[in-house]
């Protein structure tokens, strides 16, 4: 499929609806998720059949959540804060895993985009600059979606390091605020079990 | 709306489609997100207009992502690992914020559910036990959705602590693996800038 066909697909529209907008990062996540699922020969996870380890918290992860069913709230999306476009997918049933890592210089945000991103952050962007940023973003999205996953990512089998399943445990009240808290997250202070919110 | 009307609504179905299944946790997130948006008088965030701070990574957060547009990949979903059903929503435009915190004993998972959850985790659950767990989960979902948000949560205005917007920065290669990495996440080892993945 070329970029236009992908952008018209239900799968991409699901990413867009969840993320709220289209951007190059979402396109990178789309490619990573679809290539990862293809490699695992799996569809979207309804429960915890699949696990994703993501080494970034950037836009791409929203496409991964929407497409793979590995979501923050299900506990099968694991964030390792490395600041890298690295994505590992495991299939709990088969034990197979694959890591996709962005190739060096495969896809750089250009300096003008970064300048304009910063202006949106500090609120100084003008209407014409915002239009320019939108156009640059759309071009980047199209460029990414017209790239083959194997050209964008190094793709390698992973045989070890499957994370444990999410833990479920009952709550007990914090000794200070009284709010129900997972017992394993309470800290002992002067003999009392206190939540991290009260200690923050 | 009663539980049945909520479960038939587009908003709840969006949560269900994203999360992959219906459960009491998703229902708690639905109530928190809708009550939070009502309080802020806002709709779903397309970009970073809203921010959510969540004090848990349980199922409820998927409803919050789907309904508020505060998502892991947009950087406007902030996780504080307190193990608490606490949810703070800020509106960047108005500066208004609200925190919802589950009331003590407002809604406990019963011991039988926890026993059966654990059996699903270790794979020892039987078919009849799974059916029992599904029925308990559905009853819990209905019970949560028939509860008023103000009966489930303490709800209070928050005036301080709005998180910064997500940061965007260009990547530089790790000195060991060569993979592009956010410069601020590289660590200096023997004078070289190395990614946390190589150091893990």
PDB file of N, CA and C in Angstrom, chain B residues 117-153:
ATOM      1  N   UNK B 117      -8.756 -13.937  39.252  1.00  0.00           N
ATOM      2  CA  UNK B 117      -7.770 -13.167  38.471  1.00  0.00           C
ATOM      3  C   UNK B 117      -6.418 -13.871  38.526  1.00  0.00           C
ATOM      4  N   UNK B 118      -6.058 -14.261  39.736  1.00  0.00           N
ATOM      5  CA  UNK B 118      -4.731 -14.891  39.896  1.00  0.00           C
ATOM      6  C   UNK B 118      -4.654 -16.192  39.113  1.00  0.00           C
ATOM      7  N   UNK B 119      -5.765 -16.908  39.084  1.00  0.00           N
ATOM      8  CA  UNK B 119      -5.779 -18.160  38.316  1.00  0.00           C
ATOM      9  C   UNK B 119      -5.645 -17.892  36.813  1.00  0.00           C
ATOM     10  N   UNK B 120      -6.192 -16.775  36.330  1.00  0.00           N
ATOM     11  CA  UNK B 120      -5.990 -16.468  34.902  1.00  0.00           C
ATOM     12  C   UNK B 120      -4.519 -16.151  34.660  1.00  0.00           C
ATOM     13  N   UNK B 121      -3.884 -15.501  35.619  1.00  0.00           N
ATOM     14  CA  UNK B 121      -2.480 -15.116  35.468  1.00  0.00           C
ATOM     15  C   UNK B 121      -1.563 -16.342  35.411  1.00  0.00           C
ATOM     16  N   UNK B 122      -1.865 -17.333  36.275  1.00  0.00           N
ATOM     17  CA  UNK B 122      -0.966 -18.494  36.292  1.00  0.00           C
ATOM     18  C   UNK B 122      -1.472 -19.630  35.394  1.00  0.00           C
ATOM     19  N   UNK B 123      -2.589 -19.369  34.689  1.00  0.00           N
ATOM     20  CA  UNK B 123      -3.057 -20.327  33.692  1.00  0.00           C
ATOM     21  C   UNK B 123      -3.826 -21.507  34.266  1.00  0.00           C
ATOM     22  N   UNK B 124      -4.165 -21.471  35.559  1.00  0.00           N
ATOM     23  CA  UNK B 124      -4.827 -22.626  36.176  1.00  0.00           C
ATOM     24  C   UNK B 124      -6.353 -22.507  36.177  1.00  0.00           C
ATOM     25  N   UNK B 125      -6.892 -21.442  35.579  1.00  0.00           N
ATOM     26  CA  UNK B 125      -8.350 -21.238  35.639  1.00  0.00           C
ATOM     27  C   UNK B 125      -9.064 -22.263  34.752  1.00  0.00           C
ATOM     28  N   UNK B 126     -10.192 -22.757  35.245  1.00  0.00           N
ATOM     29  CA  UNK B 126     -10.994 -23.697  34.450  1.00  0.00           C
ATOM     30  C   UNK B 126     -12.028 -22.910  33.643  1.00  0.00           C
ATOM     31  N   UNK B 127     -12.689 -23.594  32.722  1.00  0.00           N
ATOM     32  CA  UNK B 127     -13.696 -22.914  31.906  1.00  0.00           C
ATOM     33  C   UNK B 127     -14.841 -22.381  32.757  1.00  0.00           C
ATOM     34  N   UNK B 128     -15.262 -23.174  33.757  1.00  0.00           N
ATOM     35  CA  UNK B 128     -16.402 -22.713  34.562  1.00  0.00           C
ATOM     36  C   UNK B 128     -15.974 -21.551  35.460  1.00  0.00           C
ATOM     37  N   UNK B 129     -14.735 -21.588  35.929  1.00  0.00           N
ATOM     38  CA  UNK B 129     -14.246 -20.457  36.728  1.00  0.00           C
ATOM     39  C   UNK B 129     -14.131 -19.196  35.864  1.00  0.00           C
ATOM     40  N   UNK B 130     -13.734 -19.370  34.605  1.00  0.00           N
ATOM     41  CA  UNK B 130     -13.630 -18.200  33.719  1.00  0.00           C
ATOM     42  C   UNK B 130     -15.010 -17.589  33.503  1.00  0.00           C
ATOM     43  N   UNK B 131     -16.008 -18.448  33.336  1.00  0.00           N
ATOM     44  CA  UNK B 131     -17.381 -17.953  33.161  1.00  0.00           C
ATOM     45  C   UNK B 131     -17.832 -17.214  34.425  1.00  0.00           C
ATOM     46  N   UNK B 132     -17.458 -17.754  35.578  1.00  0.00           N
ATOM     47  CA  UNK B 132     -17.809 -17.101  36.849  1.00  0.00           C
ATOM     48  C   UNK B 132     -17.128 -15.732  36.949  1.00  0.00           C
ATOM     49  N   UNK B 133     -15.844 -15.679  36.543  1.00  0.00           N
ATOM     50  CA  UNK B 133     -15.098 -14.414  36.590  1.00  0.00           C
ATOM     51  C   UNK B 133     -15.712 -13.387  35.635  1.00  0.00           C
ATOM     52  N   UNK B 134     -16.101 -13.843  34.444  1.00  0.00           N
ATOM     53  CA  UNK B 134     -16.736 -12.939  33.479  1.00  0.00           C
ATOM     54  C   UNK B 134     -18.029 -12.364  34.059  1.00  0.00           C
ATOM     55  N   UNK B 135     -18.817 -13.236  34.720  1.00  0.00           N
ATOM     56  CA  UNK B 135     -20.094 -12.787  35.286  1.00  0.00           C
ATOM     57  C   UNK B 135     -19.863 -11.796  36.432  1.00  0.00           C
ATOM     58  N   UNK B 136     -18.863 -12.090  37.278  1.00  0.00           N
ATOM     59  CA  UNK B 136     -18.537 -11.157  38.373  1.00  0.00           C
ATOM     60  C   UNK B 136     -18.061  -9.816  37.802  1.00  0.00           C
ATOM     61  N   UNK B 137     -17.266  -9.883  36.750  1.00  0.00           N
ATOM     62  CA  UNK B 137     -16.744  -8.654  36.132  1.00  0.00           C
ATOM     63  C   UNK B 137     -17.858  -7.824  35.520  1.00  0.00           C
ATOM     64  N   UNK B 138     -18.796  -8.498  34.863  1.00  0.00           N
ATOM     65  CA  UNK B 138     -19.903  -7.755  34.248  1.00  0.00           C
ATOM     66  C   UNK B 138     -20.780  -7.120  35.324  1.00  0.00           C
ATOM     67  N   UNK B 139     -21.027  -7.863  36.423  1.00  0.00           N
ATOM     68  CA  UNK B 139     -21.829  -7.297  37.507  1.00  0.00           C
ATOM     69  C   UNK B 139     -21.136  -6.076  38.105  1.00  0.00           C
ATOM     70  N   UNK B 140     -19.828  -6.186  38.241  1.00  0.00           N
ATOM     71  CA  UNK B 140     -19.060  -5.073  38.792  1.00  0.00           C
ATOM     72  C   UNK B 140     -19.127  -3.860  37.863  1.00  0.00           C
ATOM     73  N   UNK B 141     -19.025  -4.108  36.554  1.00  0.00           N
ATOM     74  CA  UNK B 141     -19.117  -3.031  35.574  1.00  0.00           C
ATOM     75  C   UNK B 141     -20.448  -2.302  35.701  1.00  0.00           C
ATOM     76  N   UNK B 142     -21.522  -3.097  35.761  1.00  0.00           N
ATOM     77  CA  UNK B 142     -22.866  -2.511  35.866  1.00  0.00           C
ATOM     78  C   UNK B 142     -22.995  -1.726  37.176  1.00  0.00           C
ATOM     79  N   UNK B 143     -22.495  -2.299  38.253  1.00  0.00           N
ATOM     80  CA  UNK B 143     -22.592  -1.612  39.553  1.00  0.00           C
ATOM     81  C   UNK B 143     -21.837  -0.275  39.517  1.00  0.00           C
ATOM     82  N   UNK B 144     -20.631  -0.275  38.935  1.00  0.00           N
ATOM     83  CA  UNK B 144     -19.865   0.979  38.855  1.00  0.00           C
ATOM     84  C   UNK B 144     -20.626   2.004  38.030  1.00  0.00           C
ATOM     85  N   UNK B 145     -21.115   1.577  36.864  1.00  0.00           N
ATOM     86  CA  UNK B 145     -21.765   2.533  35.954  1.00  0.00           C
ATOM     87  C   UNK B 145     -23.094   3.040  36.507  1.00  0.00           C
ATOM     88  N   UNK B 146     -23.674   2.316  37.467  1.00  0.00           N
ATOM     89  CA  UNK B 146     -24.894   2.796  38.126  1.00  0.00           C
ATOM     90  C   UNK B 146     -24.583   3.665  39.348  1.00  0.00           C
ATOM     91  N   UNK B 147     -23.309   3.937  39.573  1.00  0.00           N
ATOM     92  CA  UNK B 147     -22.906   4.781  40.703  1.00  0.00           C
ATOM     93  C   UNK B 147     -22.678   6.208  40.195  1.00  0.00           C
ATOM     94  N   UNK B 148     -23.067   7.194  40.993  1.00  0.00           N
ATOM     95  CA  UNK B 148     -22.778   8.583  40.607  1.00  0.00           C
ATOM     96  C   UNK B 148     -21.312   8.865  40.886  1.00  0.00           C
ATOM     97  N   UNK B 149     -20.676   9.644  40.002  1.00  0.00           N
ATOM     98  CA  UNK B 149     -19.243   9.919  40.154  1.00  0.00           C
ATOM     99  C   UNK B 149     -18.943  10.468  41.546  1.00  0.00           C
ATOM    100  N   UNK B 150     -19.835  11.325  42.058  1.00  0.00           N
ATOM    101  CA  UNK B 150     -19.566  11.943  43.363  1.00  0.00           C
ATOM    102  C   UNK B 150     -19.710  10.957  44.516  1.00  0.00           C
ATOM    103  N   UNK B 151     -20.354   9.816  44.257  1.00  0.00           N
ATOM    104  CA  UNK B 151     -20.400   8.771  45.289  1.00  0.00           C
ATOM    105  C   UNK B 151     -19.173   7.853  45.222  1.00  0.00           C
ATOM    106  N   UNK B 152     -18.575   7.765  44.024  1.00  0.00           N
ATOM    107  CA  UNK B 152     -17.417   6.889  43.846  1.00  0.00           C
ATOM    108  C   UNK B 152     -16.118   7.614  44.202  1.00  0.00           C
ATOM    109  N   UNK B 153     -16.084   8.919  43.906  1.00  0.00           N
ATOM    110  CA  UNK B 153     -14.839   9.682  44.062  1.00  0.00           C
ATOM    111  C   UNK B 153     -15.010  10.875  44.993  1.00  0.00           C
TER     112      UNK B 153
END
